[in-house]
PDB file of C-alpha atoms in Angstrom:
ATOM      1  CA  UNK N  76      46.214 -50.414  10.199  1.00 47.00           C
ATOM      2  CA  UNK N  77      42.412 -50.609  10.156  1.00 45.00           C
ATOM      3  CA  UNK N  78      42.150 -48.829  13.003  1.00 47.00           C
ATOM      4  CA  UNK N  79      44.154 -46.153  11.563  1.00 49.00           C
ATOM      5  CA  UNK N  80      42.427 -45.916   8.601  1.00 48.00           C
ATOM      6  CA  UNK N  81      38.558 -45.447  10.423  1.00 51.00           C
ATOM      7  CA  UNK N  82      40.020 -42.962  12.182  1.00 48.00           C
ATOM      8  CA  UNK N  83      41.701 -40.925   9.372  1.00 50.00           C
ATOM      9  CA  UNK N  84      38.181 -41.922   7.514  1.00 48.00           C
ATOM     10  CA  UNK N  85      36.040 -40.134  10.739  1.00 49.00           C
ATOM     11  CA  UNK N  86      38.587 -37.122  11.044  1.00 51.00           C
ATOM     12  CA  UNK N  87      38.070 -36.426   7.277  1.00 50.00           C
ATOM     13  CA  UNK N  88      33.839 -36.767   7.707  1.00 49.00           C
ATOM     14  CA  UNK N  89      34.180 -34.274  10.504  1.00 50.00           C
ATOM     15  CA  UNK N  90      36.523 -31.964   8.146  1.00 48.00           C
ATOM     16  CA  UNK N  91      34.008 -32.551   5.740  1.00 42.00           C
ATOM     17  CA  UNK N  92      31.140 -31.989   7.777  1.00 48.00           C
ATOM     18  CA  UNK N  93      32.313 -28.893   8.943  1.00 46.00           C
ATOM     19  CA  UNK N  94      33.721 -27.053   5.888  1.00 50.00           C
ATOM     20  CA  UNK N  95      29.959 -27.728   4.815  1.00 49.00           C
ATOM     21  CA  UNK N  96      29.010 -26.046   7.864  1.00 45.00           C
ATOM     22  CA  UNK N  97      30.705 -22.732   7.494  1.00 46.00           C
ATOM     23  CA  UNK N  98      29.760 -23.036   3.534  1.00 50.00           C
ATOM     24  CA  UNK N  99      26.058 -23.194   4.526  1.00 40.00           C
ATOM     25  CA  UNK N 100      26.656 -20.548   7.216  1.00 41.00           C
ATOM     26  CA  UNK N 101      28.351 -18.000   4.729  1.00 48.00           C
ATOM     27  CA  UNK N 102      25.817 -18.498   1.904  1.00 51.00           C
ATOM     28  CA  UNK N 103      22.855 -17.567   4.646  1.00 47.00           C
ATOM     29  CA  UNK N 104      24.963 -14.466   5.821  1.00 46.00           C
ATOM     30  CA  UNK N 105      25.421 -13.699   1.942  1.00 46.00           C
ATOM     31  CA  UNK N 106      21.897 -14.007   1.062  1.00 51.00           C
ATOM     32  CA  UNK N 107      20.836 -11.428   4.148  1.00 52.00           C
ATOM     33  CA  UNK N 108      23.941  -8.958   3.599  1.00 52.00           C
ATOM     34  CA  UNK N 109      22.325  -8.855  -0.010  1.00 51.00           C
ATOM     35  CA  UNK N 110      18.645  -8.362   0.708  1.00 47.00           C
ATOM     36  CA  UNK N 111      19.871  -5.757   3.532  1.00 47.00           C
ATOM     37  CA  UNK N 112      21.594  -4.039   0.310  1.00 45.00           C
ATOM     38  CA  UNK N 113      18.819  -4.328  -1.925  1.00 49.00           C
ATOM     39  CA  UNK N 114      16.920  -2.836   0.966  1.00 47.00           C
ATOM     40  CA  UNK N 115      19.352   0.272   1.878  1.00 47.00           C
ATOM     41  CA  UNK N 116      19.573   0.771  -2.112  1.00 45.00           C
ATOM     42  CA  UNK N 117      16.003   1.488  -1.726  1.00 47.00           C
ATOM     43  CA  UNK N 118      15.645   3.740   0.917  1.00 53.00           C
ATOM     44  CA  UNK N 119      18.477   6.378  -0.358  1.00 58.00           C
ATOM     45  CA  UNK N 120      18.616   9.896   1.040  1.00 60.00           C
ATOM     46  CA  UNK N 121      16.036  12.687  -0.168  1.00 69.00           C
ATOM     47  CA  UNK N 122      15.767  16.230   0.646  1.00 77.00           C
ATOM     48  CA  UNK N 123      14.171  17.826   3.530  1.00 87.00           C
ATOM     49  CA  UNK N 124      10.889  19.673   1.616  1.00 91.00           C
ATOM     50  CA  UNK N 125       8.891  22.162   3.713  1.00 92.00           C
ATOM     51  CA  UNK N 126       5.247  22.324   2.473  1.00 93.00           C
ATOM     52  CA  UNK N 127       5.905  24.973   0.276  1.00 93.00           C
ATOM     53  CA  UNK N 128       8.992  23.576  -1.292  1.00 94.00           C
ATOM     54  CA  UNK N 129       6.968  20.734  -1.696  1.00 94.00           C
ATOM     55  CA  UNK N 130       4.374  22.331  -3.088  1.00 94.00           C
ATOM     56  CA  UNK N 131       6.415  23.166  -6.018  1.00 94.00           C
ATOM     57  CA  UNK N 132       7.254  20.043  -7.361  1.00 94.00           C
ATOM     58  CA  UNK N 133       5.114  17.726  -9.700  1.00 95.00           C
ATOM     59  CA  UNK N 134       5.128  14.311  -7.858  1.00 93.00           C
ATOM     60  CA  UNK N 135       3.331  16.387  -4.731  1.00 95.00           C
ATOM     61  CA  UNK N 136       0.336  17.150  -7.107  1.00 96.00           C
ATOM     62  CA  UNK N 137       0.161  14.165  -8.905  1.00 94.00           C
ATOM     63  CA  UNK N 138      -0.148  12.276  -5.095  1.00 95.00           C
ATOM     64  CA  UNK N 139      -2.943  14.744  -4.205  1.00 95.00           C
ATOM     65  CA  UNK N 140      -4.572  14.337  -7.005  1.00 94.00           C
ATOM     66  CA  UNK N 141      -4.562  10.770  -7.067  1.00 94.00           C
ATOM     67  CA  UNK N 142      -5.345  10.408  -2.947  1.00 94.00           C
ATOM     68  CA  UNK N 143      -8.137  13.023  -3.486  1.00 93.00           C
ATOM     69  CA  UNK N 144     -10.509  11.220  -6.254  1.00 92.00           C
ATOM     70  CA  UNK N 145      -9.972   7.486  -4.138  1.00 93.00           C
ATOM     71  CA  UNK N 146     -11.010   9.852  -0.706  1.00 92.00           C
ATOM     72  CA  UNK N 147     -13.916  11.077  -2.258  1.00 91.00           C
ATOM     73  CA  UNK N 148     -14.282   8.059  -3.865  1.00 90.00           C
ATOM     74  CA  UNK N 149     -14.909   6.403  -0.939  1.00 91.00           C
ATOM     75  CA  UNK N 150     -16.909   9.317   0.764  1.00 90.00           C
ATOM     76  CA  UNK N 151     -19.469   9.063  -2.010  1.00 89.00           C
ATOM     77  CA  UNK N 152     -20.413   5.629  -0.789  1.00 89.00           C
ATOM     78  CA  UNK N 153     -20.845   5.884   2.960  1.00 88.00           C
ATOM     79  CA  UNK N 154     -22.431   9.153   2.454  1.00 87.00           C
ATOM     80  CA  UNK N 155     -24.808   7.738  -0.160  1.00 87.00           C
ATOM     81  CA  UNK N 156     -25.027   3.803   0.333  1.00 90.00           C
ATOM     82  CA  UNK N 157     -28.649   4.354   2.041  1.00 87.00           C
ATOM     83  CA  UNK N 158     -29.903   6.460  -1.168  1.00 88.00           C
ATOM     84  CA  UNK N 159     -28.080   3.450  -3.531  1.00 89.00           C
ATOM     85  CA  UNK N 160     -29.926   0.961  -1.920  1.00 91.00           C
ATOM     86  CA  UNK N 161     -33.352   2.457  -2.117  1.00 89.00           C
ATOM     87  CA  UNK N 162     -32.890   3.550  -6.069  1.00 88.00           C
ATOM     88  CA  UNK N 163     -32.061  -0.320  -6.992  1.00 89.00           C
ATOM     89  CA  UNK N 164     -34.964  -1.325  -4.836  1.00 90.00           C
ATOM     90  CA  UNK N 165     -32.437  -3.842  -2.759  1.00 90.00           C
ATOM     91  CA  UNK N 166     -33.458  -5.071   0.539  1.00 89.00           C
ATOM     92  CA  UNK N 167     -32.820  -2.232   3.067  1.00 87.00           C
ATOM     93  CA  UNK N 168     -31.145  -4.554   5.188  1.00 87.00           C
ATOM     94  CA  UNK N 169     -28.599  -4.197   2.430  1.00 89.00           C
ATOM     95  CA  UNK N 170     -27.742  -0.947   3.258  1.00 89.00           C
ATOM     96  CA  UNK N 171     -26.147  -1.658   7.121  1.00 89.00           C
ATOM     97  CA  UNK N 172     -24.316  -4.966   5.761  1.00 90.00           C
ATOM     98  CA  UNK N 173     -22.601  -3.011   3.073  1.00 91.00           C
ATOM     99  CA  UNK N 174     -21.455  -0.259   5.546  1.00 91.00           C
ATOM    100  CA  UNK N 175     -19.590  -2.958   7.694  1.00 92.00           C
ATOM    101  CA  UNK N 176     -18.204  -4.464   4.913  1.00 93.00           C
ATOM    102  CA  UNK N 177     -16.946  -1.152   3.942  1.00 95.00           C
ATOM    103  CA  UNK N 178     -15.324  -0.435   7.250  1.00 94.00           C
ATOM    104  CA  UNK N 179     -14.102  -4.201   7.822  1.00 95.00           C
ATOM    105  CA  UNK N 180     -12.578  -3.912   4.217  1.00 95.00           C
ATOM    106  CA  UNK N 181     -11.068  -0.395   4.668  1.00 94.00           C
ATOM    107  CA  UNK N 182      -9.269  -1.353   7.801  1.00 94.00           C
ATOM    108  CA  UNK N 183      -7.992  -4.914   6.710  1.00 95.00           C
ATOM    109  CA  UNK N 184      -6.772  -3.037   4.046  1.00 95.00           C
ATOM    110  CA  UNK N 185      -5.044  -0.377   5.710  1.00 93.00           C
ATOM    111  CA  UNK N 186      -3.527  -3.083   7.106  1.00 91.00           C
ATOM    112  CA  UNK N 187      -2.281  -5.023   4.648  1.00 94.00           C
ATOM    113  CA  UNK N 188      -0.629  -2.246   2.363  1.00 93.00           C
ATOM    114  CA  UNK N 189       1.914  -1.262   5.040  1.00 88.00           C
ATOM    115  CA  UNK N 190       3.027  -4.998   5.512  1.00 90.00           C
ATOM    116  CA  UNK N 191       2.508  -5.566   1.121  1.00 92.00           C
ATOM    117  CA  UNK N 192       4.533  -1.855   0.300  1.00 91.00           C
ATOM    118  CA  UNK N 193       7.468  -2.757   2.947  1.00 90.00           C
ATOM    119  CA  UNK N 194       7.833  -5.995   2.017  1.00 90.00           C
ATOM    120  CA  UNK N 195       7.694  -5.253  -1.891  1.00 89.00           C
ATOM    121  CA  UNK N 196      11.134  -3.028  -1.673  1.00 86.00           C
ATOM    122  CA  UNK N 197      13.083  -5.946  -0.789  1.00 88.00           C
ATOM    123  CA  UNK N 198      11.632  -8.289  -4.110  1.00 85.00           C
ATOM    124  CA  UNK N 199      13.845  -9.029  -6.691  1.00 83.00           C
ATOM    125  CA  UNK N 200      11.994  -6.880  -8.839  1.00 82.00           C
ATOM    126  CA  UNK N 201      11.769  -4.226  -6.245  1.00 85.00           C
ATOM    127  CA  UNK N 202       7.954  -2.139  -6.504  1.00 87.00           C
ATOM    128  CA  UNK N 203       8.307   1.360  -5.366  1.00 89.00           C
ATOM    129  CA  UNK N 204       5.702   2.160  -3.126  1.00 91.00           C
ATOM    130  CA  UNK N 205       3.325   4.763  -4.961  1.00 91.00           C
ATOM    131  CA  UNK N 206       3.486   1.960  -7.108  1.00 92.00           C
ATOM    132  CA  UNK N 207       0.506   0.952  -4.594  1.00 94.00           C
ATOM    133  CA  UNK N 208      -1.384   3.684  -5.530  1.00 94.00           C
ATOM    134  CA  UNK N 209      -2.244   2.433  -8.962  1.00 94.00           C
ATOM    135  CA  UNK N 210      -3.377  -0.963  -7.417  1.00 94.00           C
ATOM    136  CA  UNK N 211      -5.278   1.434  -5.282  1.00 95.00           C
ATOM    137  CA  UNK N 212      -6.714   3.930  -8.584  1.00 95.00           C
ATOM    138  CA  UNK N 213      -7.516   0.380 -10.745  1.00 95.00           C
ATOM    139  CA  UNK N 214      -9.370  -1.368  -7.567  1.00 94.00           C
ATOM    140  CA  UNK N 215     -11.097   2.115  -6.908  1.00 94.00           C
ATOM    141  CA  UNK N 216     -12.403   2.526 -11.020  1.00 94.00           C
ATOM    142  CA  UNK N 217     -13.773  -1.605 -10.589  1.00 95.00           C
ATOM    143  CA  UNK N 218     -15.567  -0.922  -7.945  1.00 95.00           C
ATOM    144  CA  UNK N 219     -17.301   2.079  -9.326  1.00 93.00           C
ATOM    145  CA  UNK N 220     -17.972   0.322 -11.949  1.00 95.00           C
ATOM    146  CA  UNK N 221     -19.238  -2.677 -10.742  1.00 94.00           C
ATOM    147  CA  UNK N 222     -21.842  -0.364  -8.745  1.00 92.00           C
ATOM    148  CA  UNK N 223     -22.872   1.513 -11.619  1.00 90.00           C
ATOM    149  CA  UNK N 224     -23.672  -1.191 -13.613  1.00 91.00           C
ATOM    150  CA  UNK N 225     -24.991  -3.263 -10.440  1.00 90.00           C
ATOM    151  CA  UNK N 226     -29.027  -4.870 -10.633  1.00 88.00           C
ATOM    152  CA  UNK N 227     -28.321  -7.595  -7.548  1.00 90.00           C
ATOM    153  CA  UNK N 228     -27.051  -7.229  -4.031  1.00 91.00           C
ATOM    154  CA  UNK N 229     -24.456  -9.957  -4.483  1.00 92.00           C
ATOM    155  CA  UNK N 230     -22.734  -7.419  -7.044  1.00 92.00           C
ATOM    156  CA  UNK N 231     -23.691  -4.193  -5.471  1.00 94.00           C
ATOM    157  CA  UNK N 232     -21.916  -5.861  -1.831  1.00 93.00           C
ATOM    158  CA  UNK N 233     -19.000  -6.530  -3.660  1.00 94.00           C
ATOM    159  CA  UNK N 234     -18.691  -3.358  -5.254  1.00 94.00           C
ATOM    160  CA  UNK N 235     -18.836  -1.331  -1.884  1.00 95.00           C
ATOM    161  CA  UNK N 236     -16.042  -3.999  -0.474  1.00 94.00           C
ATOM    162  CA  UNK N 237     -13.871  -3.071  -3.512  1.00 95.00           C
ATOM    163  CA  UNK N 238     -14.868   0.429  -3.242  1.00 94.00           C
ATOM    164  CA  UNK N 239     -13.146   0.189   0.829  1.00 95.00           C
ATOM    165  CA  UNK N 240     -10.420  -1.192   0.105  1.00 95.00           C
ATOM    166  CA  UNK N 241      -9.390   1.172  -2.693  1.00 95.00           C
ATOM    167  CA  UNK N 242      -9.947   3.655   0.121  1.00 95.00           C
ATOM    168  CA  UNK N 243      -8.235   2.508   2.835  1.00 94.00           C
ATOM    169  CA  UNK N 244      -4.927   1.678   0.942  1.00 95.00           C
ATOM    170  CA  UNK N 245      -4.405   5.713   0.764  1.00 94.00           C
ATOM    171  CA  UNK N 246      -4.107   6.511   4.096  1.00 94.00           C
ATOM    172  CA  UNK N 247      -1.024   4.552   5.502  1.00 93.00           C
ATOM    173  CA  UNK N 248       0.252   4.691   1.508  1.00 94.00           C
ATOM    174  CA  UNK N 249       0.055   8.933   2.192  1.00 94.00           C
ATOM    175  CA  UNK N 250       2.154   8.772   4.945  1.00 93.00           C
ATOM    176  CA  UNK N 251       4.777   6.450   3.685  1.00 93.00           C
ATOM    177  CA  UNK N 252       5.516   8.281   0.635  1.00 94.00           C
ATOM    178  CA  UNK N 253       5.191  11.982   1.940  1.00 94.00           C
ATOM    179  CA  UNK N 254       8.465  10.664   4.681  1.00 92.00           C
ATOM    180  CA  UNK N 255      10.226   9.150   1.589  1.00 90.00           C
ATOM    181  CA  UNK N 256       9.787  11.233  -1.328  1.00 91.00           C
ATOM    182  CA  UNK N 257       9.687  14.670   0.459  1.00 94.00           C
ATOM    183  CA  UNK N 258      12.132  14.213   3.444  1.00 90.00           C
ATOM    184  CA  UNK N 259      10.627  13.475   7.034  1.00 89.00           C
ATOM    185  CA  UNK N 260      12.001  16.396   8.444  1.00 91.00           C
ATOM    186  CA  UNK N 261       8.500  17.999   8.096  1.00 92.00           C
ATOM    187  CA  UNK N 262       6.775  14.833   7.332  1.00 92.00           C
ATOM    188  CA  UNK N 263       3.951  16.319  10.230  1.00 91.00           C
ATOM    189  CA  UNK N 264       3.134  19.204   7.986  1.00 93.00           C
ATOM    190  CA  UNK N 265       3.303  17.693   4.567  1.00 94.00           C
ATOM    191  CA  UNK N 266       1.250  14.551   5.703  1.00 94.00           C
ATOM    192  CA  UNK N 267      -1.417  16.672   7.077  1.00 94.00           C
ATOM    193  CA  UNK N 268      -1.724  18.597   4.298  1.00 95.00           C
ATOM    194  CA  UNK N 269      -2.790  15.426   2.207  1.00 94.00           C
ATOM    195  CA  UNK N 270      -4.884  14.175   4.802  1.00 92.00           C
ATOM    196  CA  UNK N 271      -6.962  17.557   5.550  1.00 91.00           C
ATOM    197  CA  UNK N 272      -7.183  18.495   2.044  1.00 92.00           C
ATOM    198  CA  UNK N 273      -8.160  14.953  -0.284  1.00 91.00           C
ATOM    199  CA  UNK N 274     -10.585  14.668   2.514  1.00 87.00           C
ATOM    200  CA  UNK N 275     -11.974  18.423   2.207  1.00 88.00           C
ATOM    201  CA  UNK N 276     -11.914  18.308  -1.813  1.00 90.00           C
ATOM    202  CA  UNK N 277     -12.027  14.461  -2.321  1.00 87.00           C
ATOM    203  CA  UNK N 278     -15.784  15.082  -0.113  1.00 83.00           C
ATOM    204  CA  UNK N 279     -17.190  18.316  -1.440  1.00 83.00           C
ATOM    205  CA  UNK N 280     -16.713  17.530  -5.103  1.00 81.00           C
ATOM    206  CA  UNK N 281     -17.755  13.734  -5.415  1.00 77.00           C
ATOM    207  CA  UNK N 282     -19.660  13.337  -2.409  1.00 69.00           C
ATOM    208  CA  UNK N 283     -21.662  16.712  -2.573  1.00 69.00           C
ATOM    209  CA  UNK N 284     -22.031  18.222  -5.688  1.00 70.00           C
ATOM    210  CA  UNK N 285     -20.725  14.996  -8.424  1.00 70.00           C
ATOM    211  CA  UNK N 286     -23.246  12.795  -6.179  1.00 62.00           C
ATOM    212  CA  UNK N 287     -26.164  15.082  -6.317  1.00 63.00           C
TER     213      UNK N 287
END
């Protein structure tokens, strides 16, 4: 009878053990079939805009507007970091260390937008991504800021870092939200657009004539 009663005690730990399993297994299949929704919910269908039919709505403005000041934004300061530099009477040496940080904070930024802007549409508070672009506009007034008010090099360094990162966010942010706002049957046309033209205007206004 003992025996018989381990053994109907083991079956029933196995039973147990396993009904836990497949409860542990479905919840784990639940939790990805729902972050796969939240994700497809995110990414729903747009229109397929040719330039000029993008042209003609408001969001396409507002994005050049927006990409053009932050290119020119950071245009101004590698055309002009050298001239910066000597007017606050900083060590010249200042001027080459503040251009790498520039370009090692531009890129790492680039970087880290793509992987930060994918990886937001799946939160449970899900950020759209031009949502990005006002992290980009606020870091991109801070750090112009921060120079223009800037009397030491630790302050005037950090303000060109600031200043790269605001700039490199843009670029993979244009491409991103060109294909998913305006269709990416002509994403090629639309995204070049942005990048030909907030480069052309972004430099000629701030960098040229706003700079001198």
């Amino acid at each position: 009878m003992k025996g018989g009663a381990d053994t109907d005690k083991s079956d029933n730990d196995d039973e147990y053990d396993a009904d836990g399993g497949e409860q542990l297994l479905g919840s784990g299949a639940a939790r990805r079939q729902q972050s796969s929704h939240r994700q497809d919910a995110s990414r729903q269908p747009v229109d397929d805009l040719t330039l000029t039919e993008m042209l003609r709505t408001v969001p396409s403005w507002l994005l050049l507007w927006t990409c053009t000041i932050l290119a020119g934004g950071g245009t101004v300061i590698t055309n002009n970091v050298g001239q910066m530099v000597e007017a606050l009477r900083l060590d010249p040496s200042t001027s080459s260390a503040s251009l790498a940080l520039f370009s090692a904070a531009q890129a790492a930024s680039r970087v880290l937008t793509g992987a930060m802007s994918e990886s937001a549409l799946t939160w449970k508070f899900r950020l759209p991504r031009p949502a990005f672009l006002v992290v980009a506009s606020f870091g991109g007034c801070a750090a112009h800021l921060l120079l223009a008010t800037a009397t030491t090099e630790i302050a005037f360094v950090v303000g060109v870092a600031l200043s790269g990162a605001a700039f490199g966010m843009i670029w993979p942010l244009m491409v991103l939200i060109v294909g998913e706002c305006f269709g990416t049957a002509h994403v090629g046309a639309n995204y070049m657009f942005y990048d030909g033209v907030t480069s052309a205007i972004g430099t000629l206004i701030l960098s040229k004539f706003v700079a001198q």
